[in-house]
Coordinates of C-alpha atoms and ligand atoms in Angstrom, one line a residue:
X1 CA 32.6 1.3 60.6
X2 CA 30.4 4.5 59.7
X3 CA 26.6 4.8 59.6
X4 CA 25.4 6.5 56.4
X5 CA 25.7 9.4 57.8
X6 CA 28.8 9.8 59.0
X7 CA 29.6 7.7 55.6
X8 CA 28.8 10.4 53.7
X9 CA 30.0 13.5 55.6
X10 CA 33.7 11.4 54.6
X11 CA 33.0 10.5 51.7
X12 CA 31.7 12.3 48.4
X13 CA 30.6 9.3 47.1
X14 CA 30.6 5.3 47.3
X15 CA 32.9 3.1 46.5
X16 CA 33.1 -0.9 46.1
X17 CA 34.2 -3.1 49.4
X18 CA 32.9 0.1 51.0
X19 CA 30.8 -1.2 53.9
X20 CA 27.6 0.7 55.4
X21 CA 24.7 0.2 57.7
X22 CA 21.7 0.2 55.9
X23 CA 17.9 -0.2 56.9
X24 CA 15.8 -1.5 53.7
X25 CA 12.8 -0.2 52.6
X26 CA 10.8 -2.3 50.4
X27 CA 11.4 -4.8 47.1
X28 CA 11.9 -4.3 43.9
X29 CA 9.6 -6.5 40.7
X30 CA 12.8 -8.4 41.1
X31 CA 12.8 -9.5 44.3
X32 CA 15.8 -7.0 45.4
X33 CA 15.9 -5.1 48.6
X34 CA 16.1 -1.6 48.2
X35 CA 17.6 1.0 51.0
X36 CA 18.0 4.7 50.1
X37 CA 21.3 6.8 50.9
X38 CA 20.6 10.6 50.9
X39 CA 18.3 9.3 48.0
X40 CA 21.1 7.2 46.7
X41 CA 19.5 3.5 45.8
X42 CA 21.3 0.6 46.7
X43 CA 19.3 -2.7 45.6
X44 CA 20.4 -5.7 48.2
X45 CA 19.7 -9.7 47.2
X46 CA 17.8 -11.5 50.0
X47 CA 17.1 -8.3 51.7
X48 CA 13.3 -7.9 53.6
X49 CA 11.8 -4.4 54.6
X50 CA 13.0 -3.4 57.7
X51 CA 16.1 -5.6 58.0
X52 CA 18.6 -3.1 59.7
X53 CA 22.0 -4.5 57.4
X54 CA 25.8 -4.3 57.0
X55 CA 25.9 -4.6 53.3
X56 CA 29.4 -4.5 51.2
X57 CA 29.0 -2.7 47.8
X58 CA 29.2 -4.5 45.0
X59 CA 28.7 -2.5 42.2
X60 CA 28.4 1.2 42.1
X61 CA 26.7 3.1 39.0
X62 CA 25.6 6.5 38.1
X63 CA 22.2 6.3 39.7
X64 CA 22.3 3.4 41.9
X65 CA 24.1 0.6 43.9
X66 CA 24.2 -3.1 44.4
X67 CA 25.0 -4.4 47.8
X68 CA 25.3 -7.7 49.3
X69 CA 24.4 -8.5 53.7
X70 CA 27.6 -9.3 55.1
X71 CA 25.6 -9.3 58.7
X72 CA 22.0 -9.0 59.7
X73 CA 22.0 -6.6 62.5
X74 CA 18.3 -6.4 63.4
X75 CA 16.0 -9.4 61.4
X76 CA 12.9 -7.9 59.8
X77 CA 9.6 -9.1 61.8
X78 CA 8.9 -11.1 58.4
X79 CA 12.1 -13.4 58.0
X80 CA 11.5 -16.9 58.9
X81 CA 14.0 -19.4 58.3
X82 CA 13.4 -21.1 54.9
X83 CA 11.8 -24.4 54.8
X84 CA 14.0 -25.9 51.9
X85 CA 17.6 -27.0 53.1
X86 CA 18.8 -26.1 49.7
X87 CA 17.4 -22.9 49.6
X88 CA 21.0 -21.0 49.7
X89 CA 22.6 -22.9 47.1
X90 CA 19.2 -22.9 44.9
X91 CA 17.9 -19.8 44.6
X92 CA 14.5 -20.7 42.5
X93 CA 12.6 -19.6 45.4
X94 CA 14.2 -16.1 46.3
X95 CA 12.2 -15.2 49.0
X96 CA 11.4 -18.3 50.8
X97 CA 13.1 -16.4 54.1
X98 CA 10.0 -13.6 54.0
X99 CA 6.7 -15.7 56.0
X100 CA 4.1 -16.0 53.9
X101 CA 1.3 -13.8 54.5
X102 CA 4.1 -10.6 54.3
X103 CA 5.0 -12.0 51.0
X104 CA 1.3 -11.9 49.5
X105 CA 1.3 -8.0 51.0
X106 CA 4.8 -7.4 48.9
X107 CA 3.4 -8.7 46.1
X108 CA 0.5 -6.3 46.3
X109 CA 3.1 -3.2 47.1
X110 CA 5.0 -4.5 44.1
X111 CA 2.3 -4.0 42.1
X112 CA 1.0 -0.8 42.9
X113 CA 4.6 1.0 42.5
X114 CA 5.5 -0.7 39.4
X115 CA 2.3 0.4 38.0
X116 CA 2.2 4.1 39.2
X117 CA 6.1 4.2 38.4
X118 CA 6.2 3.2 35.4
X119 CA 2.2 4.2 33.6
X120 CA 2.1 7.0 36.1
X121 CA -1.5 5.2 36.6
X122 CA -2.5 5.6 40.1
X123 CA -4.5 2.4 40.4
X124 CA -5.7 0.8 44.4
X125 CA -4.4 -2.7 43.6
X126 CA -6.8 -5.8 45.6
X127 CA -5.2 -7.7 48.1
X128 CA -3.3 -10.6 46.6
X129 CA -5.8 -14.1 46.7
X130 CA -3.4 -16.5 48.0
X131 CA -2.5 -19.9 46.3
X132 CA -4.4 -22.8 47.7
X133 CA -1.4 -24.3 48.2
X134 CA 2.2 -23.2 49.3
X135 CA 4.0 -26.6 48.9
X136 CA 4.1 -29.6 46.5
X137 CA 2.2 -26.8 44.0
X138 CA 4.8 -26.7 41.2
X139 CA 3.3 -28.9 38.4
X140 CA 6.0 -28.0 35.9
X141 CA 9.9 -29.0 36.2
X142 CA 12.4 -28.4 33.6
X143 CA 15.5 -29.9 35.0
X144 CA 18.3 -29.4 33.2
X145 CA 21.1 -32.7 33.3
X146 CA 25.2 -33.2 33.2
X147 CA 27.5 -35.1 34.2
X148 CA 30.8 -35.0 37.0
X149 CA 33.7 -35.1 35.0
X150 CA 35.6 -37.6 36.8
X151 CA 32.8 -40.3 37.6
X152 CA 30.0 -39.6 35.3
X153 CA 27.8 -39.1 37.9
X154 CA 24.1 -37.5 36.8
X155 CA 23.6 -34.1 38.1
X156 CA 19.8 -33.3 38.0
X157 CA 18.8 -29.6 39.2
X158 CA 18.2 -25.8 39.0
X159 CA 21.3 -23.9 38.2
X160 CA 23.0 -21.6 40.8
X161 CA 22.0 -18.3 40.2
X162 CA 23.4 -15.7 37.9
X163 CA 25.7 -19.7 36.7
X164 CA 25.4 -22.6 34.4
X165 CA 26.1 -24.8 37.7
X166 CA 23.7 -27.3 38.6
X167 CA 22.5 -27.8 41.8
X168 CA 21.9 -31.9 42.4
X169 CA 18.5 -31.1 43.7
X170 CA 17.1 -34.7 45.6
X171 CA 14.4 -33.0 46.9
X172 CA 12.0 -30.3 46.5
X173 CA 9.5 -29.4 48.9
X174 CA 7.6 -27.0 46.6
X175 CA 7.3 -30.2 43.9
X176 CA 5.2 -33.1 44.2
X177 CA 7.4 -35.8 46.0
X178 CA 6.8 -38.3 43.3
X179 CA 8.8 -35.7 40.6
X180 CA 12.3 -36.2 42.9
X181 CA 11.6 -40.0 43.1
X182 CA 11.7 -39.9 39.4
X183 CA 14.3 -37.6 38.6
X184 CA 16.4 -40.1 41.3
X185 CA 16.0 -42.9 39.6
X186 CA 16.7 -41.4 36.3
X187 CA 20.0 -40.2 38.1
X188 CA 20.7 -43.6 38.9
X189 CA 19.7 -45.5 36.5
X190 CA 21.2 -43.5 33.1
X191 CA 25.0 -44.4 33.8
X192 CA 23.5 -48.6 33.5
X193 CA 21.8 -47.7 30.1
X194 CA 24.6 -45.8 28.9
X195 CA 22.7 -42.2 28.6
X196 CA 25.0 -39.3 29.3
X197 CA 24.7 -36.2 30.7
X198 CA 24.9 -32.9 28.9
X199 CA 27.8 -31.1 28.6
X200 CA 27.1 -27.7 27.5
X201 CA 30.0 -26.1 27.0
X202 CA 31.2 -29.3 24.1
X203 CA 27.8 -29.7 23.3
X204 CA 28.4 -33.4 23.7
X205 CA 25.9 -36.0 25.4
X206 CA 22.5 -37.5 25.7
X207 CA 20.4 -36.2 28.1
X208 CA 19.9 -32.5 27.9
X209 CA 16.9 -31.7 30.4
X210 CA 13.8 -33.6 31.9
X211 CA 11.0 -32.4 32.3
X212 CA 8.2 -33.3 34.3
X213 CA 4.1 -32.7 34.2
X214 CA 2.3 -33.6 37.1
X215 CA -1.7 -33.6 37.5
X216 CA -3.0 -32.1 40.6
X217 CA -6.5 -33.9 39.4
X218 CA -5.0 -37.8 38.4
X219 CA -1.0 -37.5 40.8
X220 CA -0.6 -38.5 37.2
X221 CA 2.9 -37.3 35.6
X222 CA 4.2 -37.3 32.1
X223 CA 7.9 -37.5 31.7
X224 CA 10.0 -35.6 28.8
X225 CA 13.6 -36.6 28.3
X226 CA 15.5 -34.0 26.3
X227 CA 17.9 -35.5 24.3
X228 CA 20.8 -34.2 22.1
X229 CA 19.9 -36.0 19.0
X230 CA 17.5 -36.0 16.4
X231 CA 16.0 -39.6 16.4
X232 CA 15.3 -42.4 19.1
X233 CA 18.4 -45.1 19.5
X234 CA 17.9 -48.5 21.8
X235 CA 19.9 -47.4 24.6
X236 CA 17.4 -44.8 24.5
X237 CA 14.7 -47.0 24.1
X238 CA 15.6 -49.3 27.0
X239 CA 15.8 -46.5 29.3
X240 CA 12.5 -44.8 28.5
X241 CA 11.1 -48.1 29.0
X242 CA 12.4 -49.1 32.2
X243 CA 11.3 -45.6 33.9
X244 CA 7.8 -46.4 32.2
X245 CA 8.0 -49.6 33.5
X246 CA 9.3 -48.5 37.3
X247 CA 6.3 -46.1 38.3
X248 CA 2.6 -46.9 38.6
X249 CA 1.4 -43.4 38.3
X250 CA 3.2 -42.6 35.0
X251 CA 1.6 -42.2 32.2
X252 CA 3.9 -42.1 29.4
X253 CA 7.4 -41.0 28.8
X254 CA 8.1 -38.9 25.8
X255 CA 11.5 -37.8 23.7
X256 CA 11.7 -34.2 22.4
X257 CA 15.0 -34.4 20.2
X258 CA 17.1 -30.8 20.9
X259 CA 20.5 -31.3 19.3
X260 CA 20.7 -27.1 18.6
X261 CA 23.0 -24.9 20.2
X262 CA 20.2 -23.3 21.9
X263 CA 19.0 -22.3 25.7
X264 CA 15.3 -23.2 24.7
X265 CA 14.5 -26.8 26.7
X266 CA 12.0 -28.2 24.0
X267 CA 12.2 -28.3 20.4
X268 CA 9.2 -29.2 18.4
X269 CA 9.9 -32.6 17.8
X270 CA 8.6 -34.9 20.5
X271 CA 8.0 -38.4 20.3
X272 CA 6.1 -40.8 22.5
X273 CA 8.0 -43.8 23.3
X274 CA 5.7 -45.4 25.9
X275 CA 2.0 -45.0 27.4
X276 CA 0.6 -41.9 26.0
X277 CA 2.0 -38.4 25.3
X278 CA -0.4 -36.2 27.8
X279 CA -1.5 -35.6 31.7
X280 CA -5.0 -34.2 32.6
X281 CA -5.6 -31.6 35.0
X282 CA -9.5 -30.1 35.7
X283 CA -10.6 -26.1 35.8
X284 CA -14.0 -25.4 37.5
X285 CA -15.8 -28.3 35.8
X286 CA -13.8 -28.4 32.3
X287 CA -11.0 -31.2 31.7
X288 CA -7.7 -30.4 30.0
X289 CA -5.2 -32.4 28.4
X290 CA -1.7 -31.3 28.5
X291 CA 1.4 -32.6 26.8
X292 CA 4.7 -32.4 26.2
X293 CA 4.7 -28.6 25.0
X294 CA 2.1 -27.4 25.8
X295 CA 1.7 -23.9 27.7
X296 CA -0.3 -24.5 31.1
X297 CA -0.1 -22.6 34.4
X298 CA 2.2 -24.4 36.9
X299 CA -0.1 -24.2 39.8
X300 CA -3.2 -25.6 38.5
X301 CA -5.0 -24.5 41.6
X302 CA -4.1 -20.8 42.3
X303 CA -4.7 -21.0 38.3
X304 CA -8.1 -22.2 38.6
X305 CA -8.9 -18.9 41.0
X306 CA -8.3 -16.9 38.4
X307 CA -10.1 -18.8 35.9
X308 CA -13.6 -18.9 38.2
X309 CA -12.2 -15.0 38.8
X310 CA -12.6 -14.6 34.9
X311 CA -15.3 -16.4 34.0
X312 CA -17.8 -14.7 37.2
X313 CA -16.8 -11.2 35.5
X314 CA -18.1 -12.0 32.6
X315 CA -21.0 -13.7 34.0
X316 CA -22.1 -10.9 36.0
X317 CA -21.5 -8.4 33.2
X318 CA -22.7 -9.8 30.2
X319 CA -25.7 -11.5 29.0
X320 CA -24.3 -14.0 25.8
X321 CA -21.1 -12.0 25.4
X322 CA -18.9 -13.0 22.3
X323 CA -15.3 -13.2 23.8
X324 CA -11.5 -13.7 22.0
X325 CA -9.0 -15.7 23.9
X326 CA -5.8 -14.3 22.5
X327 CA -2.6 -15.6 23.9
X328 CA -5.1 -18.6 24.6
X329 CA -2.7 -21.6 24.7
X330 CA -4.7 -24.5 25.2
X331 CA -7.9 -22.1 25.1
X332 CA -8.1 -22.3 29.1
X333 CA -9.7 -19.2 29.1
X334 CA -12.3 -19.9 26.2
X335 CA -12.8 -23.3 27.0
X336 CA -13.9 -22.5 31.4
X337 CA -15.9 -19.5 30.4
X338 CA -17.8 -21.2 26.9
X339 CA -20.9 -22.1 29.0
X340 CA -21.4 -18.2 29.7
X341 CA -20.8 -16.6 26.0
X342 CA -22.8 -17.3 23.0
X343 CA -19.1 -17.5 20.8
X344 CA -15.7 -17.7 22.1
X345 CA -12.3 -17.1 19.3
X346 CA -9.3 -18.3 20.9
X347 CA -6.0 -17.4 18.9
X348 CA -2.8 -19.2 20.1
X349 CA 0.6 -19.9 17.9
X350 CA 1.4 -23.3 19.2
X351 CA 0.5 -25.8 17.1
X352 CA 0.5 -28.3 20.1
X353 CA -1.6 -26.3 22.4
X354 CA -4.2 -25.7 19.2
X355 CA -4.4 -29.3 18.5
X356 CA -4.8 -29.9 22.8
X357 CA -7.7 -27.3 22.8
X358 CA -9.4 -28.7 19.6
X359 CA -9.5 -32.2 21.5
X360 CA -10.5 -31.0 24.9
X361 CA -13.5 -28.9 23.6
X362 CA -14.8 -32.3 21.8
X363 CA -14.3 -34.1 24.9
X364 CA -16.3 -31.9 27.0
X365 CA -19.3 -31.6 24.2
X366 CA -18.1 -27.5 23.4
X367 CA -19.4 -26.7 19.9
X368 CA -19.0 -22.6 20.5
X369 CA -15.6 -23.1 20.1
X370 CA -13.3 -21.8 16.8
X371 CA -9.3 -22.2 17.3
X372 CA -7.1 -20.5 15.2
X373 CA -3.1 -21.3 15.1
X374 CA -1.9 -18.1 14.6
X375 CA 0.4 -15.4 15.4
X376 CA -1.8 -13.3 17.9
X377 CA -1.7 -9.5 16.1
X378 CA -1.6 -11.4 12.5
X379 CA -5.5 -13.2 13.2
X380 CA -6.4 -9.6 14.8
X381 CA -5.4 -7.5 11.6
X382 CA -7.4 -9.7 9.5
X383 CA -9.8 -10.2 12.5
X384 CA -13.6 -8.1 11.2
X385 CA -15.6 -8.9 13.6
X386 CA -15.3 -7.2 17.1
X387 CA -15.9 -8.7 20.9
X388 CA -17.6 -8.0 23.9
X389 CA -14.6 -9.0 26.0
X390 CA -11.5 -9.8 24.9
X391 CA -8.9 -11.9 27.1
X392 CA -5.2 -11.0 26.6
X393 CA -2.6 -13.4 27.9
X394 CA 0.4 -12.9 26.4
X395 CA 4.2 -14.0 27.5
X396 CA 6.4 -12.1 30.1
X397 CA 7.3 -9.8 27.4
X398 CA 3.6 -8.6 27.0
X399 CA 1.9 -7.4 24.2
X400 CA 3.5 -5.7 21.0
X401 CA 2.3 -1.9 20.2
X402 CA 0.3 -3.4 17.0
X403 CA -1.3 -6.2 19.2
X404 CA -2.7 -3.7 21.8
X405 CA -4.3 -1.2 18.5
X406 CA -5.6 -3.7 16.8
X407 CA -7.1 -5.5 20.4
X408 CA -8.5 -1.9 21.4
X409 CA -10.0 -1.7 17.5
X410 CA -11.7 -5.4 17.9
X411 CA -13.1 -4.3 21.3
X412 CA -16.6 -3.8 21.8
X413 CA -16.2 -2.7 25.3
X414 CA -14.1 -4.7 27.9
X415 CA -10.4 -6.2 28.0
X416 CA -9.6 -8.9 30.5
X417 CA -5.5 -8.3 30.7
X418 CA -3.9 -11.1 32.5
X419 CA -0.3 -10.7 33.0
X420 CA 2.7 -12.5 34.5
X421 CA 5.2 -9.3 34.3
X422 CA 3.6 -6.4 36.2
X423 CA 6.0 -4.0 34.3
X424 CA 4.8 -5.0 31.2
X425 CA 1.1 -4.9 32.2
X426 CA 2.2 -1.0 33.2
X427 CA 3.6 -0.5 29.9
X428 CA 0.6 -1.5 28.3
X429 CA -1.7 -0.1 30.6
X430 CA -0.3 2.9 29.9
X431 CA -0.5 2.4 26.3
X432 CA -4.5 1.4 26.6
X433 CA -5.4 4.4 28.8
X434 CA -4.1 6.6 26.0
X435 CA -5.9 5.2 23.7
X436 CA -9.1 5.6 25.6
X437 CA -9.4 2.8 28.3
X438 CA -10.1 3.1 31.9
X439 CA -8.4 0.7 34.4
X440 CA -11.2 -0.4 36.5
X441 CA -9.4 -2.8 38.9
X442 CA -6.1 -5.0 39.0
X443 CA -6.2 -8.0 41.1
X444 CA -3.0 -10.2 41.9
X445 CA -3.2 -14.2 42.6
X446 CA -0.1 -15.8 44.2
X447 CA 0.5 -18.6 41.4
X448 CA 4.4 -18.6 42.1
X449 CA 4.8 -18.7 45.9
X450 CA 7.7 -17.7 47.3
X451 CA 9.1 -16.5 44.2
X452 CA 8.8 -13.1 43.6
X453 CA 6.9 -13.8 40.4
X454 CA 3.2 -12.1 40.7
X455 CA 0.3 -12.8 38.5
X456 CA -2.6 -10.0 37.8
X457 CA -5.8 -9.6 36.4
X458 CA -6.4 -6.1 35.2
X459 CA -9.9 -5.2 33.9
X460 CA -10.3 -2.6 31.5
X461 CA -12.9 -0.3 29.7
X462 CA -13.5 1.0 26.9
X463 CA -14.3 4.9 27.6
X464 CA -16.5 5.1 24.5
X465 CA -18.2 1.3 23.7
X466 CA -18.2 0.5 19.6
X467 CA -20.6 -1.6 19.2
Ligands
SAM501 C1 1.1 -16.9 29.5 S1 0.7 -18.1 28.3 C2 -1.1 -18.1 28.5 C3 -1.8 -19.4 28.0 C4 -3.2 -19.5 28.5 N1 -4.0 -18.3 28.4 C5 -3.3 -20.2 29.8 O1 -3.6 -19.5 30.8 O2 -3.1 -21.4 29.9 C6 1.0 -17.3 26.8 C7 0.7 -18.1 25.5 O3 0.9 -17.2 24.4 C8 1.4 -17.9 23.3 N2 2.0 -16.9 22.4 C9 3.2 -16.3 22.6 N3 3.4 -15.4 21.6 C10 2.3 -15.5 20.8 C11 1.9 -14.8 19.6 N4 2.6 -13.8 19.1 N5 0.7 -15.1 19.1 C12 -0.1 -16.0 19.6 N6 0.2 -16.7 20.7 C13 1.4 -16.4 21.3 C14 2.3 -18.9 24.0 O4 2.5 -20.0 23.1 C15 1.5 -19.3 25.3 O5 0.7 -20.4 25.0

């Protein structure tokens, strides 16, 4: 066995199986470990700064190297031992072995270097704002469903990683308990009502995914079975009825029919087969109604932080500012900070979520409200007027080129970027500051805890207001 040293004074260069001491450094936006060879990177899964490790290379490219711990030689100060007993066969919270607190601080460090790396901003990131909670806060689960070959069996779970293989998940401490009560009784009771699991690889089967939402104001839920069909049938039937029938604190079960060759869970075609089709959750004092498919933040409560964030920004900033809610699903955004603008635009292309918003501003009495369904840089070409702020929310893959010009032309003066992908929020950062923006301050919330999934607020002016 040879330190790195010593590794490299025999060697010229690395091979895979080779087998080094390593100590790591820090984490990757993806939640790898990363030690440094004479400079050399090697990424490592499950790694912490300042584990001292015996990794075995994996993988060996130009520029860098993967790694996997065959021992931990000296724990980093931060590893705990995971609270989930399925945490190494799971994998959908990778770093559930790093305590808390040390996982907010990584999330801050992740930040800041993926910022500076990649916009070459050099920006002091805010300490990450915690999520309220840490367990039961997952509000959103897309399980997907099969079957064991031999005794039809349900499987119900999150697949391995980097595999198609389920993991029969029967319980999930970062999930409301109520979820794996359902999703066992669905596992028990399909094979009586003669609903099938998936098989994806024939494409043959009933039950693709379910999906649960789950109130953190009502304990409500709303279940979604995912079916491999395109219309309702009385086995079907039976078997949405009897789940309705078996919990007290559901409020409806839904269909969406899926029968394409396709990794995306929901189509557009859900049907409500019993109660009624939505849950309701509450930000600051405004009440939302979700459905089936519609976009809302998994963890309504770390969300609402950065919704009362938002919303005192503008407050503080702006007497009766007119604001556009782009990216807006179910106009969240608009809809909690309406009371503080004189006009709010929210433009969303889900037809659901539009529909959602349109109801939820009647029901809490918001007439400064307009909702267009629309692809976001389409309303902004045609878009004349401009805004004092404008919220950006857009998807993990951020905003496109034409989105940001035409956002930076409608802009009055401030853009409120909130981001889920801190390497696109560097890309586009970058892309504003050229354009003549100043990044006044990026703050990250823990919405995804311990997952190495960050969210940030980045505020940003314009250099030169148009008014
Ligand atoms: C990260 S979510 C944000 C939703 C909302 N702001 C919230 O916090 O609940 C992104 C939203 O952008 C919508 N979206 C994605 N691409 C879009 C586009 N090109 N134009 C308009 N909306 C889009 C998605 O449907 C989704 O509702």
């Amino acid at each position: 066995m040879l330190n790195y040293k010593e590794y490299l004074r025999y060697n010229n260069f690395m091979k895979i199986n080779d087998e080094i001491i390593v100590e790591v450094e820090k984490v990757t936006n993806l939640g790898a470990g990363i030690a440094k060879i004479d400079g050399f990177v090697v990424f490592i899964e499950n790694a912490c700064p300042q584990d001292l490790v015996k990794i075995k290379i994996t993988k060996v490219n130009k520029n860098f190297a993967n790694g996997k711990i065959t021992e931990i030689i000296t724990p980093s100060p931060h590893r705990i031992k995971p609270f989930c007993p399925l945490y190494n066969a799971c994998g959908a919270c990778q770093i559930q072995f790093i305590n808390y607190d040390y996982q907010l601080k990584l999330k801050q460090q992740i930040t800041e270097e993926t910022i500076r790396t990649i916009s070459g901003l050099n920006i002091k990131i805010n300490d990450t704002i915690k999520s309220p909670e840490t367990r039961n806060y997952r509000r959103k689960i897309q399980y997907p469903i099969s079957q064991t070959k031999n005794s039809g069996r349900i499987l119900a779970g999150y697949f391995k990683p980097k595999t198609h293989e389920i993991v029969n998940i029967k319980y999930c401490p970062i999930q409301p308990k109520i979820c794996d009560d359902i999703i066992e009784f669905i596992r028990q009771k399909a094979f009586e009502y003669g609903i099938q699991g998936f098989n994806e690889k024939k494409h043959t089967g009933d039950l693709r995914h379910v999906v649960i939402r789950s109130s953190a104001l009502t304990a409500k839920n709303l279940v979604v079975l995912v079916i491999n069909a395109t219309k309702s049938f009385e086995r079907l039937n039976d078997f949405a009825k009897a789940i309705y029938d078996e919990f007290e604190d559901i409020t409806g079960v839904c269909v969406n029919y899926n029968s394409k060759k396709t990794n995306v869970i929901l189509s557009s075609k859900t049907e409500c087969l019993y109660g009624c089709e939505y849950i309701e959750e509450k930000l600051i004092d405004k009440t939302f109604k979700i459905g089936a498919n519609t976009f809302f933040q998994i963890n309504p409560k770390s969300a609402e932080n950065i919704f009362k964030y938002v919303k005192k920004y503008i407050k503080d900033n702006f007497i009766e500012p007119t604001v556009l809610d782009a990216y807006a699903g179910i106009t969240s955004f608009g809809i909690c900070v309406s009371d503080v603008c004189k006009k709010v635009v929210s433009v969303e292309e889900n037809k659901e979520s539009c529909e959602m918003a349109r109801e939820t501003a009647k029901a809490n009495n918001i007439s400064n409200i307009e909702i267009y369904n629309m692809d976001a840089s389409k309303f902004f070409a045609k878009e004349k007027r401009k805004f004092d702020v404008i919220i950006l929310d857009p998807p993990r893959k951020g905003c496109s080129q034409e989105s940001l010009d035409e956002a930076f032309r409608l802009s009055k003066d401030t853009i409120v970027y909130v981001s889920c992908n801190p390497a696109t929020l560097a890309r586009d950062l970058k892309i504003l500051s050229e354009k003549g923006c100043e990044v006044l301050s990026i703050q990250p919330f823990d919405m995804f805890c311990h997952t190495y999934h960050i969210e940030n607020v980045a505020i940003i002016k314009k250099k030169e207001p148009t008014f």
